[in-house]
Short mmCIF file of C-alpha atoms in Angstrom, two decimals:
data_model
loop_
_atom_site.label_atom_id
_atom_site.label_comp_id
_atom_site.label_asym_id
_atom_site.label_seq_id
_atom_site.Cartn_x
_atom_site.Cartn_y
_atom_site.Cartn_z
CA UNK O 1 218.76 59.98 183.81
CA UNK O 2 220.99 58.06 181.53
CA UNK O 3 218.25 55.57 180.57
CA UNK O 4 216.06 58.18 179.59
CA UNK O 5 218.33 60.07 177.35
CA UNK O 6 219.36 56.55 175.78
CA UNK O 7 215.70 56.26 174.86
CA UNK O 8 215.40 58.72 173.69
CA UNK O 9 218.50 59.01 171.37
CA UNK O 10 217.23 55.08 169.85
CA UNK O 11 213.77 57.02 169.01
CA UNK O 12 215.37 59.00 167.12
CA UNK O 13 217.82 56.38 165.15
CA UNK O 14 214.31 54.19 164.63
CA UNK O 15 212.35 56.87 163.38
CA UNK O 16 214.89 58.09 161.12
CA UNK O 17 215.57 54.27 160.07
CA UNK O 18 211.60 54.30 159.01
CA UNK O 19 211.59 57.62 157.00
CA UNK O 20 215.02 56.27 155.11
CA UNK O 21 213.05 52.86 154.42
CA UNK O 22 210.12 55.24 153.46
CA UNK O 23 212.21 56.91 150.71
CA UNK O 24 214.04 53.66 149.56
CA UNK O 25 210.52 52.07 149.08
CA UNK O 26 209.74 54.91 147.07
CA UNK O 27 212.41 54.44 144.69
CA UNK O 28 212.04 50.58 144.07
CA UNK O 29 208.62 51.16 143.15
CA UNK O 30 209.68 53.48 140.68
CA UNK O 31 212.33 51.36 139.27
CA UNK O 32 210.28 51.63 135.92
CA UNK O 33 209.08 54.57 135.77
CA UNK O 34 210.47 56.47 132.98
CA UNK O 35 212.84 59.55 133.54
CA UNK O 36 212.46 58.99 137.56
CA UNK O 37 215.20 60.67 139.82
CA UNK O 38 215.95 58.76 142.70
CA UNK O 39 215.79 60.17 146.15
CA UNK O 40 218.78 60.51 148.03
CA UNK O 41 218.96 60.07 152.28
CA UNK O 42 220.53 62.34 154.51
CA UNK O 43 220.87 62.04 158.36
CA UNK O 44 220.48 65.36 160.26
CA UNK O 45 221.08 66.29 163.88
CA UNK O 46 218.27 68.67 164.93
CA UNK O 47 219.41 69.94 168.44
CA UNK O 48 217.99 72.94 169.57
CA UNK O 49 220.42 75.72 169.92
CA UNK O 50 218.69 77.38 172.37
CA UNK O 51 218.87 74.72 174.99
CA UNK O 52 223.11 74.26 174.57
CA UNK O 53 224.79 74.68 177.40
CA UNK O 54 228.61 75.56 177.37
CA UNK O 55 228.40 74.58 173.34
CA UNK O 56 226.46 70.92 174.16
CA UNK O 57 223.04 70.38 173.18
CA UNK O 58 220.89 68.62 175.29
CA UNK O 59 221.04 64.67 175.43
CA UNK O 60 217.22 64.35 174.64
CA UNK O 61 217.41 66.55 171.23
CA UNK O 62 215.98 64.52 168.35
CA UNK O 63 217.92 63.73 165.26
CA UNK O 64 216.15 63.37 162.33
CA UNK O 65 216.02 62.54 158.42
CA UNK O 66 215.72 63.89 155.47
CA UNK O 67 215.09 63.74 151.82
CA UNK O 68 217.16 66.81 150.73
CA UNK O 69 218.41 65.81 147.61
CA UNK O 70 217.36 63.33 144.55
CA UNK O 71 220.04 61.30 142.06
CA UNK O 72 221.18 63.91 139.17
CA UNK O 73 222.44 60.93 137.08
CA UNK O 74 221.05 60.11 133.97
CA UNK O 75 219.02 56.84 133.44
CA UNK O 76 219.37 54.82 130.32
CA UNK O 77 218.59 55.80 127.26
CA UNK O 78 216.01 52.95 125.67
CA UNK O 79 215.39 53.13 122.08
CA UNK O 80 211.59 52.90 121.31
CA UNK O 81 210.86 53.99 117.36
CA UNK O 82 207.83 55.83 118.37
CA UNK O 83 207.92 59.66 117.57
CA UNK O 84 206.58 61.09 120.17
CA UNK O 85 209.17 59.58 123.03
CA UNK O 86 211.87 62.07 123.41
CA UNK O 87 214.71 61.52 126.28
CA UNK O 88 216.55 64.84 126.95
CA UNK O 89 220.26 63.70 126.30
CA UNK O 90 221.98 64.76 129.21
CA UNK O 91 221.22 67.53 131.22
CA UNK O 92 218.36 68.96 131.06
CA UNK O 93 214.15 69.13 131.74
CA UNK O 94 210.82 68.73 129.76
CA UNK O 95 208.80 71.97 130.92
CA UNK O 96 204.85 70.49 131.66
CA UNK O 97 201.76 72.67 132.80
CA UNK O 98 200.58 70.80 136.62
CA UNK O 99 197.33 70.19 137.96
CA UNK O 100 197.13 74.10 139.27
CA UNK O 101 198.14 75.31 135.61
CA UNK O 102 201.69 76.18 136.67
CA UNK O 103 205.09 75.67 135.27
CA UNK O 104 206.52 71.99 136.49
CA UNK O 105 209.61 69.93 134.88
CA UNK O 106 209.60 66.77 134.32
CA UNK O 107 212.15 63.93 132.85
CA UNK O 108 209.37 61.74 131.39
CA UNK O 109 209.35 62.54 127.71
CA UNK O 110 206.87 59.25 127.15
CA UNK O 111 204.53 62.26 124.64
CA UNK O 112 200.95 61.75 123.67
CA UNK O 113 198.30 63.91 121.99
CA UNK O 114 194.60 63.79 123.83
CA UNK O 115 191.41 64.17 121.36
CA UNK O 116 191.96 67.79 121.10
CA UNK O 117 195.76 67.42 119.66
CA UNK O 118 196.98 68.73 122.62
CA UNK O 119 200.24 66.82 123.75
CA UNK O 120 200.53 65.79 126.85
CA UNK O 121 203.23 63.23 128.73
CA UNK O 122 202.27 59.93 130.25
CA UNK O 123 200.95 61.14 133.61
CA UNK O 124 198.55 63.63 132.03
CA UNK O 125 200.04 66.82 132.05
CA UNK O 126 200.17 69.42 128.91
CA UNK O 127 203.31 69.46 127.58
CA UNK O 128 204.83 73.25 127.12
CA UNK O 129 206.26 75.20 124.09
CA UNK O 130 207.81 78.48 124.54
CA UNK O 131 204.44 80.01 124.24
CA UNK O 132 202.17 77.47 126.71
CA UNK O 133 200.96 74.16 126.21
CA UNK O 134 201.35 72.58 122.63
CA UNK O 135 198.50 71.90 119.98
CA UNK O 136 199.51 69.69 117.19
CA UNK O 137 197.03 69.70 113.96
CA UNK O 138 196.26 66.93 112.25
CA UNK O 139 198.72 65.18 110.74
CA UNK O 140 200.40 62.62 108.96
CA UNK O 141 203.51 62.55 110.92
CA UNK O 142 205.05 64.43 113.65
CA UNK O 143 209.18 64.67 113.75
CA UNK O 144 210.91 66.24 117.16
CA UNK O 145 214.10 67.52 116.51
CA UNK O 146 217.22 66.77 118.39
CA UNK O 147 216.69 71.08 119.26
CA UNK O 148 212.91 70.55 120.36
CA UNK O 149 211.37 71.69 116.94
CA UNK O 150 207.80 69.90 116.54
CA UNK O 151 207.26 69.20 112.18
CA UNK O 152 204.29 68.08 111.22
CA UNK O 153 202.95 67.38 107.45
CA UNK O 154 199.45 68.58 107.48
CA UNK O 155 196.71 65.46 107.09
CA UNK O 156 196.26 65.15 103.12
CA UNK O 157 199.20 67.04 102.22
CA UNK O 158 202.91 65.47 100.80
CA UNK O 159 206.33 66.08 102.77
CA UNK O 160 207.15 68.64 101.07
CA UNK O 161 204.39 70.85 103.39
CA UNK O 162 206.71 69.99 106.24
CA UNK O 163 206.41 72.83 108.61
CA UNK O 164 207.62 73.91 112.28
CA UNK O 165 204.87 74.54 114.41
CA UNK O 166 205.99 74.62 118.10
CA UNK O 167 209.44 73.86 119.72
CA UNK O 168 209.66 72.12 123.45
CA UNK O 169 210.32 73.96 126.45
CA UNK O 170 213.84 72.41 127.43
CA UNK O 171 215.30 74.46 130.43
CA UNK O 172 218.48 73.31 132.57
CA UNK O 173 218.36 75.11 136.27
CA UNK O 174 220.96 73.93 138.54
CA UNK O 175 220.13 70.84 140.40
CA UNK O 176 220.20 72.29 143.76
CA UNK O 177 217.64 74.85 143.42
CA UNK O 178 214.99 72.21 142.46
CA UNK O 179 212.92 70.42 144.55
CA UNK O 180 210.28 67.43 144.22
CA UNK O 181 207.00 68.15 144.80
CA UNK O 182 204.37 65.04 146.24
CA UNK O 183 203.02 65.11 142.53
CA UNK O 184 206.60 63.77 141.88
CA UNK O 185 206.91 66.80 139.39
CA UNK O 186 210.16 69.19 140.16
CA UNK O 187 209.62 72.97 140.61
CA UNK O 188 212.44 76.25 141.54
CA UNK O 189 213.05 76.08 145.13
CA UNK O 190 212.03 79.88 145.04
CA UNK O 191 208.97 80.08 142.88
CA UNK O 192 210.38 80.77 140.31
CA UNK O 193 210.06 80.04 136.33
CA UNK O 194 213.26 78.46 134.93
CA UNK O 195 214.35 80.20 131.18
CA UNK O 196 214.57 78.24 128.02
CA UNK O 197 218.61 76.63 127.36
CA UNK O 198 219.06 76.54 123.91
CA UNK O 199 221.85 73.99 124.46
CA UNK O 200 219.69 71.17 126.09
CA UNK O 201 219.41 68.50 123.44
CA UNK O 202 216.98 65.95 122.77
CA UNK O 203 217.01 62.22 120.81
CA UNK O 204 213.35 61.11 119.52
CA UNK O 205 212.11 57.59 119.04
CA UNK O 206 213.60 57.46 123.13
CA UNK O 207 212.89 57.03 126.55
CA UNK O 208 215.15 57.75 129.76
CA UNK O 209 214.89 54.76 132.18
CA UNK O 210 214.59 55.13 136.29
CA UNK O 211 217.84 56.38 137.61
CA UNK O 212 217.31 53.89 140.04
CA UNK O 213 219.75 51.15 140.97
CA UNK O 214 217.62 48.38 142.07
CA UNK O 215 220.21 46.09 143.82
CA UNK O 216 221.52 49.10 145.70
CA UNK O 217 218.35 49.58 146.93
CA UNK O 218 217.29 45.78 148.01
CA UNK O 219 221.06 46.18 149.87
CA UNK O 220 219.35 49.68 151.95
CA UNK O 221 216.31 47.90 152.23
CA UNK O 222 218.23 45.40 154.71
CA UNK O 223 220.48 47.60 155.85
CA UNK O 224 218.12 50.30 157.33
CA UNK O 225 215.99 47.18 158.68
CA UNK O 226 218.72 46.14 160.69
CA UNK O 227 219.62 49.35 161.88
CA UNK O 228 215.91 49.64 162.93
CA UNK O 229 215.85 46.44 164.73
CA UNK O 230 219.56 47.46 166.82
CA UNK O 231 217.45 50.89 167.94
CA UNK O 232 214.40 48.35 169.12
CA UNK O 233 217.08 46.36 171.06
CA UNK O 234 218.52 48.85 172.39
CA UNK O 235 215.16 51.00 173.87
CA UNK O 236 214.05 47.46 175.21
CA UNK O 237 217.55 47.16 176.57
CA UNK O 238 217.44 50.30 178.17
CA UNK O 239 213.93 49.93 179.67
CA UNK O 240 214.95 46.60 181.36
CA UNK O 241 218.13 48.42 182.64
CA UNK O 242 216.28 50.68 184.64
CA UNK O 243 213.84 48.05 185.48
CA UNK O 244 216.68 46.34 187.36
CA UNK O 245 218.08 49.67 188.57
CA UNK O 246 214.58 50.53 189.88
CA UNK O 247 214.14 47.24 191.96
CA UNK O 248 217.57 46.98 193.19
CA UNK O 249 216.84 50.60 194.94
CA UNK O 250 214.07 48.99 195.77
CA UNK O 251 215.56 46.27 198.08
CA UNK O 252 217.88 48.77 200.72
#
């Protein structure tokens, strides 16, 4: 009956309310984390084409929402001084090795070597070079160049031992074909392994700030709550509609 499709059709709008909320509560709490994209909300109808009749889905088909997208703008670059922060200027991705040993990107450049001299990035994960993760050597400083080229001068020697010895994966795939994964690292949509772009540039002595706009999200934060609390209305509505339907029948 009507009711019952009504009900339905407010299920829905909650539910897909909550997962919005869900994915705007993800991005205030990573309003300072550094290089985070923010995740973008998109409603979706998910009738079921099977059950249309003369080109109409049914009444009782779900909706539903999605995260199918993230914020491609840049955050803020923040000026740090310490050599091994590195914000990609622009376009662009770090390349870093994930917790299964394969190829992730990443716009966190916030670097750091582990007791080994291996560099890793502030969540823990082995930076990459064009030929796998990197291994500085001792050292008495490091220098990243705007191109990705790691210099080091060797510990006890003067700066004129300068010498290249790794450069930075930087790759650039379009935006659409990556995805997040729940390790909030972004990976090819197919599988695949993105190539090296010469032309992605780097600063040093940087980090990229959160993409995300934190007063735009308190505003969705109070928007999608209300629009949660008119779906709640209206299933209550409807089940005291058909209460009052039900005991009117009820009286002839």
């Amino acid at each position: 009956n009507a009711m019952d499709k009504l009900i339905y059709v407010s299920m829905a709008g909650a539910k897909a309310a909550l997962q919005a909320q869900a994915a705007n509560s993800h991005n205030l709490a990573n309003i300072n984390t550094t290089g985070f994209r923010a995740d973008l909300s998109a409603f979706e109808w998910r009738g079921d084409a099977s059950t249309a009749k003369d080109g109409a889905l049914s009444a009782r088909a779900l909706g539903g929402q999605m995260t199918q997208s993230f914020n491609e703008a840049s955050g803020s670059l923040q000026a740090t001084g310490r050599d091994l922060d590195v914000a990609v200027n622009g376009q662009g991705w770090f390349a870093v090795q994930d917790a299964s040993g394969n190829e992730a990107y990443t716009r966190a450049g916030d670097f750091r070597l582990d007791t080994n001299g291996t560099l890793r990035n502030g969540s823990g994960r082995e930076v990459l070079g064009e030929g796998g993760p990197i291994v500085i050597p001792p050292n008495t400083s490091i220098t990243i160049a705007s191109n990705g080229d790691i210099s080091i001068v060797p510990l006890g020697q003067g700066s004129e031992t300068t010498a290249v010895i790794g450069r930075l994966k930087l790759v650039n795939p379009p935006p659409r074909d990556l995805e997040r994964g729940s390790d909030g690292l972004f990976r090819l949509r197919a599988g695949d392994i993105a190539p090296s772009d010469p032309t992605v540039q780097v600063v040093s002595g940087t980090l990229e700030a959160s993409n995300v706009n934190g007063a735009q999200a308190i505003v969705n934060m109070i928007e999608l709550s209300r629009q949660f609390e008119l779906q709640m209305r209206t299933i209550k509505w409807a089940e005291e509609n058909s209460r009052s339907s039900g005991s009117l029948l009820n009286t002839r």
